[in-house]
Every structure is written in C-alpha cells, then in structure tokens.
CSV table of C-alpha atoms in Angstrom, one decimal:
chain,number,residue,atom,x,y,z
A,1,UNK,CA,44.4,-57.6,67.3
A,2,UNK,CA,42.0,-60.1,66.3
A,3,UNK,CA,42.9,-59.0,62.4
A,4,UNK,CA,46.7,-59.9,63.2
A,5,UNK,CA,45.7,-63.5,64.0
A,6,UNK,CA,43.2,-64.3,61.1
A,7,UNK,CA,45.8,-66.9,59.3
A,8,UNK,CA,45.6,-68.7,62.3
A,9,UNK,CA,42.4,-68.8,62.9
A,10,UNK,CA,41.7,-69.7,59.1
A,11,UNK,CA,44.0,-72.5,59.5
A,12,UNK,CA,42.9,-73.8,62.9
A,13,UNK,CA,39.2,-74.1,62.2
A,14,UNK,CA,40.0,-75.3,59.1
A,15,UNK,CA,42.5,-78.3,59.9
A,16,UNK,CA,39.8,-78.8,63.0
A,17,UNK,CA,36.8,-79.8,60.2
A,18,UNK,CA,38.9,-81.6,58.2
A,19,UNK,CA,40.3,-83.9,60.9
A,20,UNK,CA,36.6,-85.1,61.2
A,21,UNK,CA,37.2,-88.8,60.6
A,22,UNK,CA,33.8,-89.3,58.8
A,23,UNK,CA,35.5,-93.0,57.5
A,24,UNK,CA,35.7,-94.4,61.3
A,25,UNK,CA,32.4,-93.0,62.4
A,26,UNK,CA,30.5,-93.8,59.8
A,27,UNK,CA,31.3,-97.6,60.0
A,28,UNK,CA,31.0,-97.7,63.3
A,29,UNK,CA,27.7,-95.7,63.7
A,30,UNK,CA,26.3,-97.9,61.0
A,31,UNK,CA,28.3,-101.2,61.3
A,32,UNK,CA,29.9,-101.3,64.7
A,33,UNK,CA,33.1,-101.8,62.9
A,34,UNK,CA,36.2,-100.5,63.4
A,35,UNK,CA,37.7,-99.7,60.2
A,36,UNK,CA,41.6,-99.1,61.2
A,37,UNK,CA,41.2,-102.6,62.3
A,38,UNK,CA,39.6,-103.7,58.9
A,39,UNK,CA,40.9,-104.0,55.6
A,40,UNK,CA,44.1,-101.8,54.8
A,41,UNK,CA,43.1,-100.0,58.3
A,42,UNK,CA,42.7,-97.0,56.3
A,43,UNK,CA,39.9,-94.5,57.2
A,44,UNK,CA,39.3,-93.1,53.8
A,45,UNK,CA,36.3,-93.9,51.6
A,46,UNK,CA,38.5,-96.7,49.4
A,47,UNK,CA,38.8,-99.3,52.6
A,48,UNK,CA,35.1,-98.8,53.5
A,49,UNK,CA,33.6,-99.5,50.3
A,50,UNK,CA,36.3,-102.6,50.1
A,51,UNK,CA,35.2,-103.7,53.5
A,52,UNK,CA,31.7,-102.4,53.9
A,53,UNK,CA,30.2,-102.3,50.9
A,54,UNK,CA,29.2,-99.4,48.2
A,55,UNK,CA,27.0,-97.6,50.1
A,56,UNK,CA,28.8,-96.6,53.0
A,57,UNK,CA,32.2,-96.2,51.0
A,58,UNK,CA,29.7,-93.5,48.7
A,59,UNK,CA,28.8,-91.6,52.3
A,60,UNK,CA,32.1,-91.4,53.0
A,61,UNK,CA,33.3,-90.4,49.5
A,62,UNK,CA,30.8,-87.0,49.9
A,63,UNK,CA,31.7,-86.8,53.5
A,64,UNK,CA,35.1,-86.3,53.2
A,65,UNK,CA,34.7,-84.6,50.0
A,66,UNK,CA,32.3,-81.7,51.4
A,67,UNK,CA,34.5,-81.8,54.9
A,68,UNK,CA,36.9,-80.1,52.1
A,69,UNK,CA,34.9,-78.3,50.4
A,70,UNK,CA,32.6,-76.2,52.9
A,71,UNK,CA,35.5,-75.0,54.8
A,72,UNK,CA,37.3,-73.5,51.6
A,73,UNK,CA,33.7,-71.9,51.0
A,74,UNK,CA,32.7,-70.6,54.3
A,75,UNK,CA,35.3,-70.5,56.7
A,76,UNK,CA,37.6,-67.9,55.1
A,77,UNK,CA,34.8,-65.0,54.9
A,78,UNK,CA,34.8,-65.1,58.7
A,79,UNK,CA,38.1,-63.6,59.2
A,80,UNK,CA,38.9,-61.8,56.1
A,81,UNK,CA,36.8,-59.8,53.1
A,82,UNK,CA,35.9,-61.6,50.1
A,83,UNK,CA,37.0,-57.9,48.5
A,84,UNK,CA,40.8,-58.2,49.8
A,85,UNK,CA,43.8,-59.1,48.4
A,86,UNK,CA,44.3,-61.5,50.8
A,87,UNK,CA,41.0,-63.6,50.8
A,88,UNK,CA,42.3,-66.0,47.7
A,89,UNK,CA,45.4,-66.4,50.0
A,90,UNK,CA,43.0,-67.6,52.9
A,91,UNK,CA,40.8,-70.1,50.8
A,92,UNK,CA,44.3,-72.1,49.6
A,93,UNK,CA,45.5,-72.0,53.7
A,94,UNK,CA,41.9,-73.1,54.6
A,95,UNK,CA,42.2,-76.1,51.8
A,96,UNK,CA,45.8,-77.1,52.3
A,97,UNK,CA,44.9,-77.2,56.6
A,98,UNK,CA,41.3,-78.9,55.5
A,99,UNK,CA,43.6,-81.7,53.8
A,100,UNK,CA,45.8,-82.1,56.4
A,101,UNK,CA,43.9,-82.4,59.3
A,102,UNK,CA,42.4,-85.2,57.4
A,103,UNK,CA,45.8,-87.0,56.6
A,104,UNK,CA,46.5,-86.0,60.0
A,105,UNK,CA,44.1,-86.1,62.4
A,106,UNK,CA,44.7,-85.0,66.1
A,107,UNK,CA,42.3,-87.1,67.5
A,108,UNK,CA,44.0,-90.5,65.8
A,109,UNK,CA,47.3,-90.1,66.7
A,110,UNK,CA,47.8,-88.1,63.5
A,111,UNK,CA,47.1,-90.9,61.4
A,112,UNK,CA,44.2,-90.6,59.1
A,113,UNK,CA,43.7,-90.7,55.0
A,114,UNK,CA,45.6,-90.5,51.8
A,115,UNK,CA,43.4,-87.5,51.6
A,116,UNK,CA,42.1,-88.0,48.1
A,117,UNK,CA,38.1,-87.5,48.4
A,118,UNK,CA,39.2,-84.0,50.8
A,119,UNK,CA,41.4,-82.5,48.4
A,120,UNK,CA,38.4,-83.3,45.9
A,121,UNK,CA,36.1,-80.7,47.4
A,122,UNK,CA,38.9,-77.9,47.9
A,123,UNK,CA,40.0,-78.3,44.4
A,124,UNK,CA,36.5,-78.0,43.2
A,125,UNK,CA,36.6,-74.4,45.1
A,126,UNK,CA,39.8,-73.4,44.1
A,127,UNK,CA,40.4,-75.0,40.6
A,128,UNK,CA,37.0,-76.2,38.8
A,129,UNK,CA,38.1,-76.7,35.6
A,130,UNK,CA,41.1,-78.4,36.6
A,131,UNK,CA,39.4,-80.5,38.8
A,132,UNK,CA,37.4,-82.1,35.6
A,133,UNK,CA,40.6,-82.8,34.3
A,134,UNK,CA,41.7,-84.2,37.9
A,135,UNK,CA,38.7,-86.5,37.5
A,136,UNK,CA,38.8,-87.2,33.8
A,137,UNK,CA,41.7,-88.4,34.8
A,138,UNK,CA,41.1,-90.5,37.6
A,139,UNK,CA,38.3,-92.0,35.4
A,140,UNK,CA,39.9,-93.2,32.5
A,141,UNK,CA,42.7,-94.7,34.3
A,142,UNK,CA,40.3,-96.1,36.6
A,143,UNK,CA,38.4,-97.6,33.8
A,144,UNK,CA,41.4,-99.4,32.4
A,145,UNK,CA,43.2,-100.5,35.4
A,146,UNK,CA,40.7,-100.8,38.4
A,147,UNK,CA,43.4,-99.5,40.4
A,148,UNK,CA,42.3,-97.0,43.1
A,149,UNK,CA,45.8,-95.7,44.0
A,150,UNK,CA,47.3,-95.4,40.6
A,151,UNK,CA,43.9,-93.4,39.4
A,152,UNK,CA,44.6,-91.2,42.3
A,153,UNK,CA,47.9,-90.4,41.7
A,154,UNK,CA,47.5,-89.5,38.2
A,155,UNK,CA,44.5,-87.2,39.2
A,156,UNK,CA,46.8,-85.5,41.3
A,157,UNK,CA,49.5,-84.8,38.5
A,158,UNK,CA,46.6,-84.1,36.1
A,159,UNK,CA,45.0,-81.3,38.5
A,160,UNK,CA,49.2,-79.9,39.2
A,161,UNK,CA,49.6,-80.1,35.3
A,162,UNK,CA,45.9,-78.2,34.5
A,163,UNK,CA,46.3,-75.4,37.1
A,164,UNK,CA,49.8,-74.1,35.2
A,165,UNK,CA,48.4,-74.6,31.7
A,166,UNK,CA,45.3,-72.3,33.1
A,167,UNK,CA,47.2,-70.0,35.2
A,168,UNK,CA,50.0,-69.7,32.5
A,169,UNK,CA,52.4,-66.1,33.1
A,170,UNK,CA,50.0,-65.5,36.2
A,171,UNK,CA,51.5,-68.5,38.0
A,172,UNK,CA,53.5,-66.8,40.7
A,173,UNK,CA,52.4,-63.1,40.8
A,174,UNK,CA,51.9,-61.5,44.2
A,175,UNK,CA,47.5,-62.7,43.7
A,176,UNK,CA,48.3,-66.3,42.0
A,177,UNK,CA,51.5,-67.6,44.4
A,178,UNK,CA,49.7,-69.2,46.6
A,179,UNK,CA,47.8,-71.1,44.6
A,180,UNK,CA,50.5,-72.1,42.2
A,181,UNK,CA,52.9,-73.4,45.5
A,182,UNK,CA,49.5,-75.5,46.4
A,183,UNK,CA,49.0,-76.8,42.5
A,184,UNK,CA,52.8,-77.9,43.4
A,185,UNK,CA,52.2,-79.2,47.0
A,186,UNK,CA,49.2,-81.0,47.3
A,187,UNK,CA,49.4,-83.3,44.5
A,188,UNK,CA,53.1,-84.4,45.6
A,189,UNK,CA,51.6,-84.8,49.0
A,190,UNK,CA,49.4,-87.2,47.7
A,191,UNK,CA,51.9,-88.9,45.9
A,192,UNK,CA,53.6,-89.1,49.2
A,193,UNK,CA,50.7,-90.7,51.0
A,194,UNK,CA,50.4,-93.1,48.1
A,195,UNK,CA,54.3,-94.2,48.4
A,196,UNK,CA,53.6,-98.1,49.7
A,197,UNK,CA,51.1,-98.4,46.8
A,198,UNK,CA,53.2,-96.9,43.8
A,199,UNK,CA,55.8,-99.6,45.3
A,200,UNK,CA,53.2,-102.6,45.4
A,201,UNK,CA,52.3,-100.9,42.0
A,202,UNK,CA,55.5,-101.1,40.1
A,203,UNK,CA,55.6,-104.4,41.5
A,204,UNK,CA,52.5,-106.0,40.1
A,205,UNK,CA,50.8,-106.4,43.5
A,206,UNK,CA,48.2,-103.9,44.4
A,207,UNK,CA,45.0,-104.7,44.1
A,208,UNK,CA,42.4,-104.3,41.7
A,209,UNK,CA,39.5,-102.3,43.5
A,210,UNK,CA,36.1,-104.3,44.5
A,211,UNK,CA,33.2,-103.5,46.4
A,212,UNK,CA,33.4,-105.4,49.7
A,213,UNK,CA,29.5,-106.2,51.3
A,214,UNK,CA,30.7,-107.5,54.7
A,215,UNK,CA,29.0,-107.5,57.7
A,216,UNK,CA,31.1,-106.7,61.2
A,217,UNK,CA,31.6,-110.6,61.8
A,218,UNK,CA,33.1,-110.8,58.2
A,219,UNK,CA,34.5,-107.8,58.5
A,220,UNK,CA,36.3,-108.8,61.8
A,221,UNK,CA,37.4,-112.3,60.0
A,222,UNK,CA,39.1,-110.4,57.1
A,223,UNK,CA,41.3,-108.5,60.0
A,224,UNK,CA,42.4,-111.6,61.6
A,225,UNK,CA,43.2,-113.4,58.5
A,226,UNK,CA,45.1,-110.4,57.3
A,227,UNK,CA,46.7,-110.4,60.4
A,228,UNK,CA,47.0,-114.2,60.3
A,229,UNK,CA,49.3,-113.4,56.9
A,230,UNK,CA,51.7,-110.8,58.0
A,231,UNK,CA,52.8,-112.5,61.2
C-alpha cells in the first residue's frame, strides 16, 4: 500500500522543505527584522540583500537555492528506485512541489517568493547544462540592465528554450514528458510571479538592484516611509 501513495508522499515532503521561509528567518534570527514588513515585503533573497545588506541576501540566495536542490536529490530515492522508470518522473514532482511550497508557503498564508533562487537548485538537478544557459542568461542581462526581475525572467525562458534544444525528438516520450511539461511550466510560473514587475518594467519604473546595509531601525524607517507613499 505504501508503494500506491509514493507520488504523494514525494510531493508532500517535498512542498514541506521548500516552504521553509529561510528569507524571514534569517533576517530575523540575525537582524530582528521582519522582512514582509521591509522593503518590497518579499521573502526571497532579492528584498534582503536590498534591505539587509549582501551578506545576508548571499545566505539566503544558497538557502533557498539548496532548499531546492537537496530535496530533488534525496527525497525521491526514499519512495521509489533510482533503477525505475518512474524515478525521473519523481525528481520533476519533488522540484515542481519544492518550488511551490516556496511561492506558497503554508505557514505564510501561502504567500512567499517569486521562487527564483529554488528553482535554481532543482534545475541544477534536473537540467545542468541548461541551467548555465539559465544563468548566462541572467548574467548578461544583469550586467547591462541591473534589473533583478527582468534577468530572472529571461533566465527562465533561456532554461524553457535550452531544455527543448537538448531534449530535441525525446521531448515528450513516455521517460522525457514530464520534464518537458516542467521546461514549459516552471518558467511561465515565474513569469507569473514576476507579472507587477514586467508591468513596472515596460513602464520604465522598476528599479535598478542595489545592495541595501540597513540596520532594523533603518530598516523599520524604509517601511514606514514606503508606507508613508502609498497611502
């Protein structure tokens, strides 16, 4: 019986590690700050290192990029045989659950990241040489625009764009599908979550990215003075 259920138990303990919200604990472990109150009141790695400072944004960066990848890596051989047909099938389930429990976290109301840094370190399991693309990407657009959410957005359509070139006439056979449908998936999912920013971008409002080095009193001012601006 327990074989019948593995999928679910693949995706549970899956979407369970990746709903670890590393961004709010870290800053306020190491800041007392909280950072939904701070900033863009994002969690992800982006909002601390623009409220916070480099450092912490970099521990939250490989936070949430390992909280993707070591569940792709090691949760999956618990339940099913790295020798079955089925295993590939369970790494994509454990990365697409990984990412959304951090988009979607239960214990934040289901509000969490853009899920960037988490799809990272599944993509590195599941696509390597895509994912240098992914980031070559997100580099050089980086480098000429200093704009997080555009670099991340064309990381995602890179990686999408890679994974067909490399999986080619193997794209959708009964071994590749379910890799293909996430090649598909997660990138527009990431486009999704990056919807208000592809609006401010088109606009010629978002933000160029800079390393924040606020303490919590600072960081506390920035709140109320963004509050101060929407009201």
């Amino acid at each position: 019986m327990f074989a019948d259920y593995f999928w679910f138990f693949v995706a549970a303990c899956s979407y369970l590690v990746g709903s670890i919200p590393f961004g709010l604990l870290v800053a306020r472990l190491f800041t007392g700050t909280d950072i939904r109150k701070a900033g863009s009141g994002n969690i992800g790695a982006t909002n601390v290192a623009r409220t916070l400072g480099a450092k912490w944004g970099i521990l939250v960066l490989l936070l949430d990029a390992l909280k993707g990848l070591l569940p792709v890596l090691l949760i999956p051989p618990l339940f099913v045989s790295p020798e079955s047909l089925e295993f590939d099938h369970a790494r994509v389930l454990s990365g697409v659950a990984t990412i959304l429990g951090h988009m979607f976290p239960l214990w934040l109301g289901f509000r969490g990241g853009k899920g960037v840094a988490t799809s990272l370190g599944v993509i590195l399991v599941l696509g390597p040489w895509s994912t240098l693309v992914a980031v070559s990407g997100f580099a050089l657009t980086f480098l000429l625009t200093r704009i997080v959410a555009l670099s991340s957005i064309v990381a995602a359509v890179a990686f999408g764009v890679a994974q067909f070139i490399q999986l080619g006439s193997t794209a959708f056979t009964h071994q590749k599908w379910s890799l293909a449908a996430f090649s598909i998936a997660v990138p527009l999912l990431i486009i999704i979550r990056h919807w208000s920013n592809l609006g401010r971008i088109m606009r010629g409002e978002e933000k160029k990215f800079s390393f924040g080095s606020r303490n919590k009193t600072e960081a506390t001012s920035a709140e109320e003075n963004r509050s101060q601006g929407s009201s």
